[in-house]
Amino acid sequence: MFHCRPRAAWYLIITILSLCSLSTAVALEPRAAAPPSPISFAPDQNWDGIDGPWSSFTLRVGTPAQYVRVFASTGSQQTWVVLPQACQNYPDREQCREARGDDFVVNASSTWNEIGNFHLWIGANLGLEGIATYGYDTVGLGMEGEGGPTLLNQTVGSYTSEDFFLGVFGLHPKPTNFSTFGEPSPSYMSNL
């Protein structure tokens, strides 16, 4: 049986810790470049929603840019925008457009590249559903001149469903798979 005096045990622990910190210090290398600056994306001064007032955010979608207000979503990795057809059955279409955060006219964008129609899956466990026409297009954060980044070929779903009254800006980093898992479309956050 091995017995240590308390003082000897402390010397042993300090020696081991010193060796560990020395080997760690030797293994660490300085960063190659400074980390990127954070991006600030402030909410609008609007309070939107049919279930209470919520802060919305402005996006620039398409070329030329069309401005839409959306809600941020941690459950989605995609950008969703409301189509003009969503307001066709309302007596006051302009009031409907304003209430839904404005609409996105797909054929007015020269950079729209259509993929096809797919289900809007977030909210399915709550009974919310809809179909969107997906495509790739330019998406920028904030109003023109606010300094928000603009990325090309981003996944955009355009829909008419009333279950999702305002559009969505997905904050989740996972990719979208339209056909196979071998060819995922990166999220806005991953591309950023």
mmCIF file with all atom_site columns, C-alpha atoms in Angstrom:
data_model
loop_
_atom_site.group_PDB
_atom_site.id
_atom_site.type_symbol
_atom_site.label_atom_id
_atom_site.label_alt_id
_atom_site.label_comp_id
_atom_site.label_asym_id
_atom_site.label_entity_id
_atom_site.label_seq_id
_atom_site.pdbx_PDB_ins_code
_atom_site.Cartn_x
_atom_site.Cartn_y
_atom_site.Cartn_z
_atom_site.occupancy
_atom_site.B_iso_or_equiv
_atom_site.pdbx_formal_charge
_atom_site.auth_seq_id
_atom_site.auth_comp_id
_atom_site.auth_asym_id
_atom_site.auth_atom_id
_atom_site.pdbx_PDB_model_num
ATOM 1   C CA . MET A 1 1   ? 0.000   0.000  0.000   1.00 0.00 ? 1   MET A CA 1
ATOM 2   C CA . PHE A 1 2   ? 1.288   3.437  -0.967  1.00 0.00 ? 2   PHE A CA 1
ATOM 3   C CA . HIS A 1 3   ? 1.015   6.308  1.509   1.00 0.00 ? 3   HIS A CA 1
ATOM 4   C CA . CYS A 1 4   ? 1.753   9.941  0.685   1.00 0.00 ? 4   CYS A CA 1
ATOM 5   C CA . ARG A 1 5   ? 2.186   12.715 3.032   1.00 0.00 ? 5   ARG A CA 1
ATOM 6   C CA . PRO A 1 6   ? -0.363  15.457 2.225   1.00 0.00 ? 6   PRO A CA 1
ATOM 7   C CA . ARG A 1 7   ? 2.403   17.872 1.323   1.00 0.00 ? 7   ARG A CA 1
ATOM 8   C CA . ALA A 1 8   ? 4.002   15.397 -1.110  1.00 0.00 ? 8   ALA A CA 1
ATOM 9   C CA . ALA A 1 9   ? 0.630   14.794 -2.790  1.00 0.00 ? 9   ALA A CA 1
ATOM 10  C CA . TRP A 1 10  ? 0.207   18.528 -3.432  1.00 0.00 ? 10  TRP A CA 1
ATOM 11  C CA . TYR A 1 11  ? 3.662   18.740 -4.968  1.00 0.00 ? 11  TYR A CA 1
ATOM 12  C CA . LEU A 1 12  ? 2.775   15.853 -7.274  1.00 0.00 ? 12  LEU A CA 1
ATOM 13  C CA . ILE A 1 13  ? -0.515  17.494 -8.358  1.00 0.00 ? 13  ILE A CA 1
ATOM 14  C CA . ILE A 1 14  ? 1.147   20.871 -8.962  1.00 0.00 ? 14  ILE A CA 1
ATOM 15  C CA . THR A 1 15  ? 3.923   19.222 -10.992 1.00 0.00 ? 15  THR A CA 1
ATOM 16  C CA . ILE A 1 16  ? 1.404   17.361 -13.168 1.00 0.00 ? 16  ILE A CA 1
ATOM 17  C CA . LEU A 1 17  ? -0.678  20.506 -13.723 1.00 0.00 ? 17  LEU A CA 1
ATOM 18  C CA . SER A 1 18  ? 2.444   22.475 -14.630 1.00 0.00 ? 18  SER A CA 1
ATOM 19  C CA . LEU A 1 19  ? 3.466   19.864 -17.181 1.00 0.00 ? 19  LEU A CA 1
ATOM 20  C CA . CYS A 1 20  ? -0.062  19.784 -18.648 1.00 0.00 ? 20  CYS A CA 1
ATOM 21  C CA . SER A 1 21  ? -0.271  23.550 -18.987 1.00 0.00 ? 21  SER A CA 1
ATOM 22  C CA . LEU A 1 22  ? 3.225   23.665 -20.504 1.00 0.00 ? 22  LEU A CA 1
ATOM 23  C CA . SER A 1 23  ? 2.335   21.023 -23.114 1.00 0.00 ? 23  SER A CA 1
ATOM 24  C CA . THR A 1 24  ? -0.969  22.804 -23.870 1.00 0.00 ? 24  THR A CA 1
ATOM 25  C CA . ALA A 1 25  ? 0.774   26.138 -24.299 1.00 0.00 ? 25  ALA A CA 1
ATOM 26  C CA . VAL A 1 26  ? 3.235   24.584 -26.739 1.00 0.00 ? 26  VAL A CA 1
ATOM 27  C CA . ALA A 1 27  ? 0.397   22.957 -28.751 1.00 0.00 ? 27  ALA A CA 1
ATOM 28  C CA . LEU A 1 28  ? -1.671  26.130 -29.145 1.00 0.00 ? 28  LEU A CA 1
ATOM 29  C CA . GLU A 1 29  ? -1.152  28.269 -32.211 1.00 0.00 ? 29  GLU A CA 1
ATOM 30  C CA . PRO A 1 30  ? -2.264  31.832 -32.807 1.00 0.00 ? 30  PRO A CA 1
ATOM 31  C CA . ARG A 1 31  ? -5.343  32.465 -34.968 1.00 0.00 ? 31  ARG A CA 1
ATOM 32  C CA . ALA A 1 32  ? -4.674  32.971 -38.634 1.00 0.00 ? 32  ALA A CA 1
ATOM 33  C CA . ALA A 1 33  ? -7.186  35.815 -38.865 1.00 0.00 ? 33  ALA A CA 1
ATOM 34  C CA . ALA A 1 34  ? -9.414  37.853 -36.624 1.00 0.00 ? 34  ALA A CA 1
ATOM 35  C CA . PRO A 1 35  ? -12.970 36.536 -36.203 1.00 0.00 ? 35  PRO A CA 1
ATOM 36  C CA . PRO A 1 36  ? -15.578 38.277 -38.369 1.00 0.00 ? 36  PRO A CA 1
ATOM 37  C CA . SER A 1 37  ? -17.494 41.178 -36.905 1.00 0.00 ? 37  SER A CA 1
ATOM 38  C CA . PRO A 1 38  ? -21.033 40.429 -35.718 1.00 0.00 ? 38  PRO A CA 1
ATOM 39  C CA . ILE A 1 39  ? -23.942 41.428 -37.942 1.00 0.00 ? 39  ILE A CA 1
ATOM 40  C CA . SER A 1 40  ? -26.699 43.478 -36.366 1.00 0.00 ? 40  SER A CA 1
ATOM 41  C CA . PHE A 1 41  ? -30.163 42.945 -37.868 1.00 0.00 ? 41  PHE A CA 1
ATOM 42  C CA . ALA A 1 42  ? -32.623 45.151 -35.987 1.00 0.00 ? 42  ALA A CA 1
ATOM 43  C CA . PRO A 1 43  ? -36.396 44.644 -36.031 1.00 0.00 ? 43  PRO A CA 1
ATOM 44  C CA . ASP A 1 44  ? -38.615 47.162 -37.791 1.00 0.00 ? 44  ASP A CA 1
ATOM 45  C CA . GLN A 1 45  ? -40.765 49.682 -36.014 1.00 0.00 ? 45  GLN A CA 1
ATOM 46  C CA . ASN A 1 46  ? -43.780 47.618 -37.127 1.00 0.00 ? 46  ASN A CA 1
ATOM 47  C CA . TRP A 1 47  ? -45.797 45.345 -34.893 1.00 0.00 ? 47  TRP A CA 1
ATOM 48  C CA . ASP A 1 48  ? -47.284 42.583 -37.038 1.00 0.00 ? 48  ASP A CA 1
ATOM 49  C CA . GLY A 1 49  ? -49.312 39.424 -36.612 1.00 0.00 ? 49  GLY A CA 1
ATOM 50  C CA . ILE A 1 50  ? -52.887 38.201 -36.340 1.00 0.00 ? 50  ILE A CA 1
ATOM 51  C CA . ASP A 1 51  ? -52.339 36.736 -32.870 1.00 0.00 ? 51  ASP A CA 1
ATOM 52  C CA . GLY A 1 52  ? -50.920 39.850 -31.244 1.00 0.00 ? 52  GLY A CA 1
ATOM 53  C CA . PRO A 1 53  ? -48.260 42.417 -32.031 1.00 0.00 ? 53  PRO A CA 1
ATOM 54  C CA . TRP A 1 54  ? -44.862 40.880 -32.782 1.00 0.00 ? 54  TRP A CA 1
ATOM 55  C CA . SER A 1 55  ? -41.626 42.480 -33.986 1.00 0.00 ? 55  SER A CA 1
ATOM 56  C CA . SER A 1 56  ? -41.023 41.856 -37.662 1.00 0.00 ? 56  SER A CA 1
ATOM 57  C CA . PHE A 1 57  ? -37.904 42.249 -39.803 1.00 0.00 ? 57  PHE A CA 1
ATOM 58  C CA . THR A 1 58  ? -37.497 43.586 -43.333 1.00 0.00 ? 58  THR A CA 1
ATOM 59  C CA . LEU A 1 59  ? -35.900 41.476 -46.060 1.00 0.00 ? 59  LEU A CA 1
ATOM 60  C CA . ARG A 1 60  ? -34.939 42.440 -49.590 1.00 0.00 ? 60  ARG A CA 1
ATOM 61  C CA . VAL A 1 61  ? -35.871 39.537 -51.878 1.00 0.00 ? 61  VAL A CA 1
ATOM 62  C CA . GLY A 1 62  ? -35.252 39.196 -55.599 1.00 0.00 ? 62  GLY A CA 1
ATOM 63  C CA . THR A 1 63  ? -33.786 41.462 -58.283 1.00 0.00 ? 63  THR A CA 1
ATOM 64  C CA . PRO A 1 64  ? -34.781 44.255 -58.220 1.00 0.00 ? 64  PRO A CA 1
ATOM 65  C CA . ALA A 1 65  ? -35.286 44.026 -54.469 1.00 0.00 ? 65  ALA A CA 1
ATOM 66  C CA . GLN A 1 66  ? -38.837 43.609 -53.189 1.00 0.00 ? 66  GLN A CA 1
ATOM 67  C CA . TYR A 1 67  ? -39.307 44.491 -49.517 1.00 0.00 ? 67  TYR A CA 1
ATOM 68  C CA . VAL A 1 68  ? -41.174 42.066 -47.259 1.00 0.00 ? 68  VAL A CA 1
ATOM 69  C CA . ARG A 1 69  ? -41.640 41.909 -43.492 1.00 0.00 ? 69  ARG A CA 1
ATOM 70  C CA . VAL A 1 70  ? -41.092 38.529 -41.870 1.00 0.00 ? 70  VAL A CA 1
ATOM 71  C CA . PHE A 1 71  ? -40.803 36.900 -38.474 1.00 0.00 ? 71  PHE A CA 1
ATOM 72  C CA . ALA A 1 72  ? -37.510 35.321 -37.364 1.00 0.00 ? 72  ALA A CA 1
ATOM 73  C CA . SER A 1 73  ? -37.773 31.562 -36.844 1.00 0.00 ? 73  SER A CA 1
ATOM 74  C CA . THR A 1 74  ? -35.329 29.280 -35.047 1.00 0.00 ? 74  THR A CA 1
ATOM 75  C CA . GLY A 1 75  ? -37.370 26.279 -36.271 1.00 0.00 ? 75  GLY A CA 1
ATOM 76  C CA . SER A 1 76  ? -36.751 26.918 -39.963 1.00 0.00 ? 76  SER A CA 1
ATOM 77  C CA . GLN A 1 77  ? -33.681 27.232 -42.146 1.00 0.00 ? 77  GLN A CA 1
ATOM 78  C CA . GLN A 1 78  ? -35.536 28.784 -45.077 1.00 0.00 ? 78  GLN A CA 1
ATOM 79  C CA . THR A 1 79  ? -36.895 32.163 -46.108 1.00 0.00 ? 79  THR A CA 1
ATOM 80  C CA . TRP A 1 80  ? -40.651 32.194 -46.724 1.00 0.00 ? 80  TRP A CA 1
ATOM 81  C CA . VAL A 1 81  ? -42.527 35.000 -48.463 1.00 0.00 ? 81  VAL A CA 1
ATOM 82  C CA . VAL A 1 82  ? -46.230 35.597 -49.115 1.00 0.00 ? 82  VAL A CA 1
ATOM 83  C CA . LEU A 1 83  ? -47.458 35.556 -52.723 1.00 0.00 ? 83  LEU A CA 1
ATOM 84  C CA . PRO A 1 84  ? -49.932 38.187 -54.049 1.00 0.00 ? 84  PRO A CA 1
ATOM 85  C CA . GLN A 1 85  ? -52.508 35.406 -54.629 1.00 0.00 ? 85  GLN A CA 1
ATOM 86  C CA . ALA A 1 86  ? -52.805 35.092 -50.828 1.00 0.00 ? 86  ALA A CA 1
ATOM 87  C CA . CYS A 1 87  ? -54.908 38.285 -50.843 1.00 0.00 ? 87  CYS A CA 1
ATOM 88  C CA . GLN A 1 88  ? -57.024 37.668 -53.960 1.00 0.00 ? 88  GLN A CA 1
ATOM 89  C CA . ASN A 1 89  ? -60.187 36.778 -51.978 1.00 0.00 ? 89  ASN A CA 1
ATOM 90  C CA . TYR A 1 90  ? -60.020 39.803 -49.655 1.00 0.00 ? 90  TYR A CA 1
ATOM 91  C CA . PRO A 1 91  ? -62.243 42.830 -50.382 1.00 0.00 ? 91  PRO A CA 1
ATOM 92  C CA . ASP A 1 92  ? -59.325 45.196 -49.673 1.00 0.00 ? 92  ASP A CA 1
ATOM 93  C CA . ARG A 1 93  ? -56.251 43.583 -51.233 1.00 0.00 ? 93  ARG A CA 1
ATOM 94  C CA . GLU A 1 94  ? -53.951 46.464 -50.264 1.00 0.00 ? 94  GLU A CA 1
ATOM 95  C CA . GLN A 1 95  ? -54.952 46.175 -46.606 1.00 0.00 ? 95  GLN A CA 1
ATOM 96  C CA . CYS A 1 96  ? -54.340 42.408 -46.792 1.00 0.00 ? 96  CYS A CA 1
ATOM 97  C CA . ARG A 1 97  ? -50.892 42.937 -48.351 1.00 0.00 ? 97  ARG A CA 1
ATOM 98  C CA . GLU A 1 98  ? -49.950 45.374 -45.586 1.00 0.00 ? 98  GLU A CA 1
ATOM 99  C CA . ALA A 1 99  ? -51.248 43.055 -42.857 1.00 0.00 ? 99  ALA A CA 1
ATOM 100 C CA . ARG A 1 100 ? -49.272 40.115 -44.281 1.00 0.00 ? 100 ARG A CA 1
ATOM 101 C CA . GLY A 1 101 ? -45.987 42.031 -44.489 1.00 0.00 ? 101 GLY A CA 1
ATOM 102 C CA . ASP A 1 102 ? -46.231 42.792 -48.235 1.00 0.00 ? 102 ASP A CA 1
ATOM 103 C CA . ASP A 1 103 ? -45.939 40.186 -50.942 1.00 0.00 ? 103 ASP A CA 1
ATOM 104 C CA . PHE A 1 104 ? -43.298 38.825 -53.262 1.00 0.00 ? 104 PHE A CA 1
ATOM 105 C CA . VAL A 1 105 ? -44.034 38.778 -56.993 1.00 0.00 ? 105 VAL A CA 1
ATOM 106 C CA . VAL A 1 106 ? -41.975 35.848 -58.256 1.00 0.00 ? 106 VAL A CA 1
ATOM 107 C CA . ASN A 1 107 ? -42.063 36.728 -61.970 1.00 0.00 ? 107 ASN A CA 1
ATOM 108 C CA . ALA A 1 108 ? -40.908 40.309 -61.211 1.00 0.00 ? 108 ALA A CA 1
ATOM 109 C CA . SER A 1 109 ? -37.531 38.978 -60.031 1.00 0.00 ? 109 SER A CA 1
ATOM 110 C CA . SER A 1 110 ? -34.916 38.405 -62.736 1.00 0.00 ? 110 SER A CA 1
ATOM 111 C CA . THR A 1 111 ? -32.893 36.144 -60.410 1.00 0.00 ? 111 THR A CA 1
ATOM 112 C CA . TRP A 1 112 ? -35.705 33.718 -59.436 1.00 0.00 ? 112 TRP A CA 1
ATOM 113 C CA . ASN A 1 113 ? -34.772 30.098 -60.212 1.00 0.00 ? 113 ASN A CA 1
ATOM 114 C CA . GLU A 1 114 ? -37.735 27.797 -59.481 1.00 0.00 ? 114 GLU A CA 1
ATOM 115 C CA . ILE A 1 115 ? -37.240 24.362 -57.908 1.00 0.00 ? 115 ILE A CA 1
ATOM 116 C CA . GLY A 1 116 ? -40.802 23.093 -57.392 1.00 0.00 ? 116 GLY A CA 1
ATOM 117 C CA . ASN A 1 117 ? -43.673 22.745 -54.912 1.00 0.00 ? 117 ASN A CA 1
ATOM 118 C CA . PHE A 1 118 ? -43.118 21.301 -51.436 1.00 0.00 ? 118 PHE A CA 1
ATOM 119 C CA . HIS A 1 119 ? -44.912 21.240 -48.063 1.00 0.00 ? 119 HIS A CA 1
ATOM 120 C CA . LEU A 1 120 ? -44.296 23.895 -45.411 1.00 0.00 ? 120 LEU A CA 1
ATOM 121 C CA . TRP A 1 121 ? -43.296 21.554 -42.613 1.00 0.00 ? 121 TRP A CA 1
ATOM 122 C CA . ILE A 1 122 ? -42.737 23.734 -39.543 1.00 0.00 ? 122 ILE A CA 1
ATOM 123 C CA . GLY A 1 123 ? -45.899 23.778 -37.478 1.00 0.00 ? 123 GLY A CA 1
ATOM 124 C CA . ALA A 1 124 ? -47.131 20.432 -38.845 1.00 0.00 ? 124 ALA A CA 1
ATOM 125 C CA . ASN A 1 125 ? -47.341 19.052 -35.290 1.00 0.00 ? 125 ASN A CA 1
ATOM 126 C CA . LEU A 1 126 ? -49.700 21.985 -34.517 1.00 0.00 ? 126 LEU A CA 1
ATOM 127 C CA . GLY A 1 127 ? -51.945 21.271 -37.495 1.00 0.00 ? 127 GLY A CA 1
ATOM 128 C CA . LEU A 1 128 ? -50.493 24.135 -39.566 1.00 0.00 ? 128 LEU A CA 1
ATOM 129 C CA . GLU A 1 129 ? -49.937 23.335 -43.208 1.00 0.00 ? 129 GLU A CA 1
ATOM 130 C CA . GLY A 1 130 ? -49.402 24.729 -46.647 1.00 0.00 ? 130 GLY A CA 1
ATOM 131 C CA . ILE A 1 131 ? -47.592 24.253 -49.916 1.00 0.00 ? 131 ILE A CA 1
ATOM 132 C CA . ALA A 1 132 ? -44.909 26.608 -51.207 1.00 0.00 ? 132 ALA A CA 1
ATOM 133 C CA . THR A 1 133 ? -43.279 27.076 -54.559 1.00 0.00 ? 133 THR A CA 1
ATOM 134 C CA . TYR A 1 134 ? -39.573 26.975 -53.789 1.00 0.00 ? 134 TYR A CA 1
ATOM 135 C CA . GLY A 1 135 ? -36.759 28.541 -55.686 1.00 0.00 ? 135 GLY A CA 1
ATOM 136 C CA . TYR A 1 136 ? -33.399 30.226 -55.315 1.00 0.00 ? 136 TYR A CA 1
ATOM 137 C CA . ASP A 1 137 ? -33.177 34.003 -55.235 1.00 0.00 ? 137 ASP A CA 1
ATOM 138 C CA . THR A 1 138 ? -31.276 36.940 -53.777 1.00 0.00 ? 138 THR A CA 1
ATOM 139 C CA . VAL A 1 139 ? -32.019 37.704 -50.101 1.00 0.00 ? 139 VAL A CA 1
ATOM 140 C CA . GLY A 1 140 ? -30.734 40.733 -48.200 1.00 0.00 ? 140 GLY A CA 1
ATOM 141 C CA . LEU A 1 141 ? -31.216 41.724 -44.563 1.00 0.00 ? 141 LEU A CA 1
ATOM 142 C CA . GLY A 1 142 ? -32.854 45.069 -43.754 1.00 0.00 ? 142 GLY A CA 1
ATOM 143 C CA . MET A 1 143 ? -33.722 48.044 -45.894 1.00 0.00 ? 143 MET A CA 1
ATOM 144 C CA . GLU A 1 144 ? -31.409 49.275 -48.635 1.00 0.00 ? 144 GLU A CA 1
ATOM 145 C CA . GLY A 1 145 ? -28.572 51.314 -47.125 1.00 0.00 ? 145 GLY A CA 1
ATOM 146 C CA . GLU A 1 146 ? -28.767 49.712 -43.663 1.00 0.00 ? 146 GLU A CA 1
ATOM 147 C CA . GLY A 1 147 ? -25.636 47.683 -44.339 1.00 0.00 ? 147 GLY A CA 1
ATOM 148 C CA . GLY A 1 148 ? -27.243 44.244 -44.067 1.00 0.00 ? 148 GLY A CA 1
ATOM 149 C CA . PRO A 1 149 ? -25.598 41.500 -46.127 1.00 0.00 ? 149 PRO A CA 1
ATOM 150 C CA . THR A 1 150 ? -27.101 40.297 -49.399 1.00 0.00 ? 150 THR A CA 1
ATOM 151 C CA . LEU A 1 151 ? -26.595 36.692 -50.489 1.00 0.00 ? 151 LEU A CA 1
ATOM 152 C CA . LEU A 1 152 ? -27.309 35.184 -53.901 1.00 0.00 ? 152 LEU A CA 1
ATOM 153 C CA . ASN A 1 153 ? -29.055 31.861 -54.631 1.00 0.00 ? 153 ASN A CA 1
ATOM 154 C CA . GLN A 1 154 ? -30.799 31.492 -51.268 1.00 0.00 ? 154 GLN A CA 1
ATOM 155 C CA . THR A 1 155 ? -33.651 29.052 -50.657 1.00 0.00 ? 155 THR A CA 1
ATOM 156 C CA . VAL A 1 156 ? -36.977 30.920 -50.781 1.00 0.00 ? 156 VAL A CA 1
ATOM 157 C CA . GLY A 1 157 ? -40.456 29.440 -50.387 1.00 0.00 ? 157 GLY A CA 1
ATOM 158 C CA . SER A 1 158 ? -43.374 31.497 -51.744 1.00 0.00 ? 158 SER A CA 1
ATOM 159 C CA . TYR A 1 159 ? -46.854 30.582 -50.493 1.00 0.00 ? 159 TYR A CA 1
ATOM 160 C CA . THR A 1 160 ? -50.515 31.579 -50.042 1.00 0.00 ? 160 THR A CA 1
ATOM 161 C CA . SER A 1 161 ? -51.420 29.615 -46.880 1.00 0.00 ? 161 SER A CA 1
ATOM 162 C CA . GLU A 1 162 ? -53.192 31.565 -44.129 1.00 0.00 ? 162 GLU A CA 1
ATOM 163 C CA . ASP A 1 163 ? -51.722 29.220 -41.508 1.00 0.00 ? 163 ASP A CA 1
ATOM 164 C CA . PHE A 1 164 ? -48.484 31.202 -41.876 1.00 0.00 ? 164 PHE A CA 1
ATOM 165 C CA . PHE A 1 165 ? -49.781 34.761 -42.072 1.00 0.00 ? 165 PHE A CA 1
ATOM 166 C CA . LEU A 1 166 ? -46.422 36.552 -42.331 1.00 0.00 ? 166 LEU A CA 1
ATOM 167 C CA . GLY A 1 167 ? -43.286 35.297 -44.026 1.00 0.00 ? 167 GLY A CA 1
ATOM 168 C CA . VAL A 1 168 ? -40.380 33.704 -42.152 1.00 0.00 ? 168 VAL A CA 1
ATOM 169 C CA . PHE A 1 169 ? -36.638 34.245 -42.015 1.00 0.00 ? 169 PHE A CA 1
ATOM 170 C CA . GLY A 1 170 ? -35.081 30.944 -40.935 1.00 0.00 ? 170 GLY A CA 1
ATOM 171 C CA . LEU A 1 171 ? -32.210 31.155 -38.459 1.00 0.00 ? 171 LEU A CA 1
ATOM 172 C CA . HIS A 1 172 ? -31.493 27.421 -38.270 1.00 0.00 ? 172 HIS A CA 1
ATOM 173 C CA . PRO A 1 173 ? -28.162 26.430 -39.891 1.00 0.00 ? 173 PRO A CA 1
ATOM 174 C CA . LYS A 1 174 ? -29.225 23.035 -41.308 1.00 0.00 ? 174 LYS A CA 1
ATOM 175 C CA . PRO A 1 175 ? -29.504 22.646 -45.095 1.00 0.00 ? 175 PRO A CA 1
ATOM 176 C CA . THR A 1 176 ? -32.676 21.943 -47.096 1.00 0.00 ? 176 THR A CA 1
ATOM 177 C CA . ASN A 1 177 ? -32.918 18.701 -49.059 1.00 0.00 ? 177 ASN A CA 1
ATOM 178 C CA . PHE A 1 178 ? -35.297 18.914 -52.014 1.00 0.00 ? 178 PHE A CA 1
ATOM 179 C CA . SER A 1 179 ? -34.417 15.635 -53.707 1.00 0.00 ? 179 SER A CA 1
ATOM 180 C CA . THR A 1 180 ? -31.591 13.688 -52.071 1.00 0.00 ? 180 THR A CA 1
ATOM 181 C CA . PHE A 1 181 ? -29.454 14.098 -48.996 1.00 0.00 ? 181 PHE A CA 1
ATOM 182 C CA . GLY A 1 182 ? -26.417 14.167 -51.283 1.00 0.00 ? 182 GLY A CA 1
ATOM 183 C CA . GLU A 1 183 ? -27.239 17.596 -52.705 1.00 0.00 ? 183 GLU A CA 1
ATOM 184 C CA . PRO A 1 184 ? -28.405 19.824 -49.827 1.00 0.00 ? 184 PRO A CA 1
ATOM 185 C CA . SER A 1 185 ? -29.102 23.530 -50.254 1.00 0.00 ? 185 SER A CA 1
ATOM 186 C CA . PRO A 1 186 ? -27.200 25.429 -47.544 1.00 0.00 ? 186 PRO A CA 1
ATOM 187 C CA . SER A 1 187 ? -29.147 27.718 -45.237 1.00 0.00 ? 187 SER A CA 1
ATOM 188 C CA . TYR A 1 188 ? -28.715 31.492 -45.177 1.00 0.00 ? 188 TYR A CA 1
ATOM 189 C CA . MET A 1 189 ? -26.865 31.188 -41.852 1.00 0.00 ? 189 MET A CA 1
ATOM 190 C CA . SER A 1 190 ? -24.443 28.593 -43.239 1.00 0.00 ? 190 SER A CA 1
ATOM 191 C CA . ASN A 1 191 ? -23.767 30.702 -46.336 1.00 0.00 ? 191 ASN A CA 1
ATOM 192 C CA . LEU A 1 192 ? -23.297 33.801 -44.221 1.00 0.00 ? 192 LEU A CA 1
#
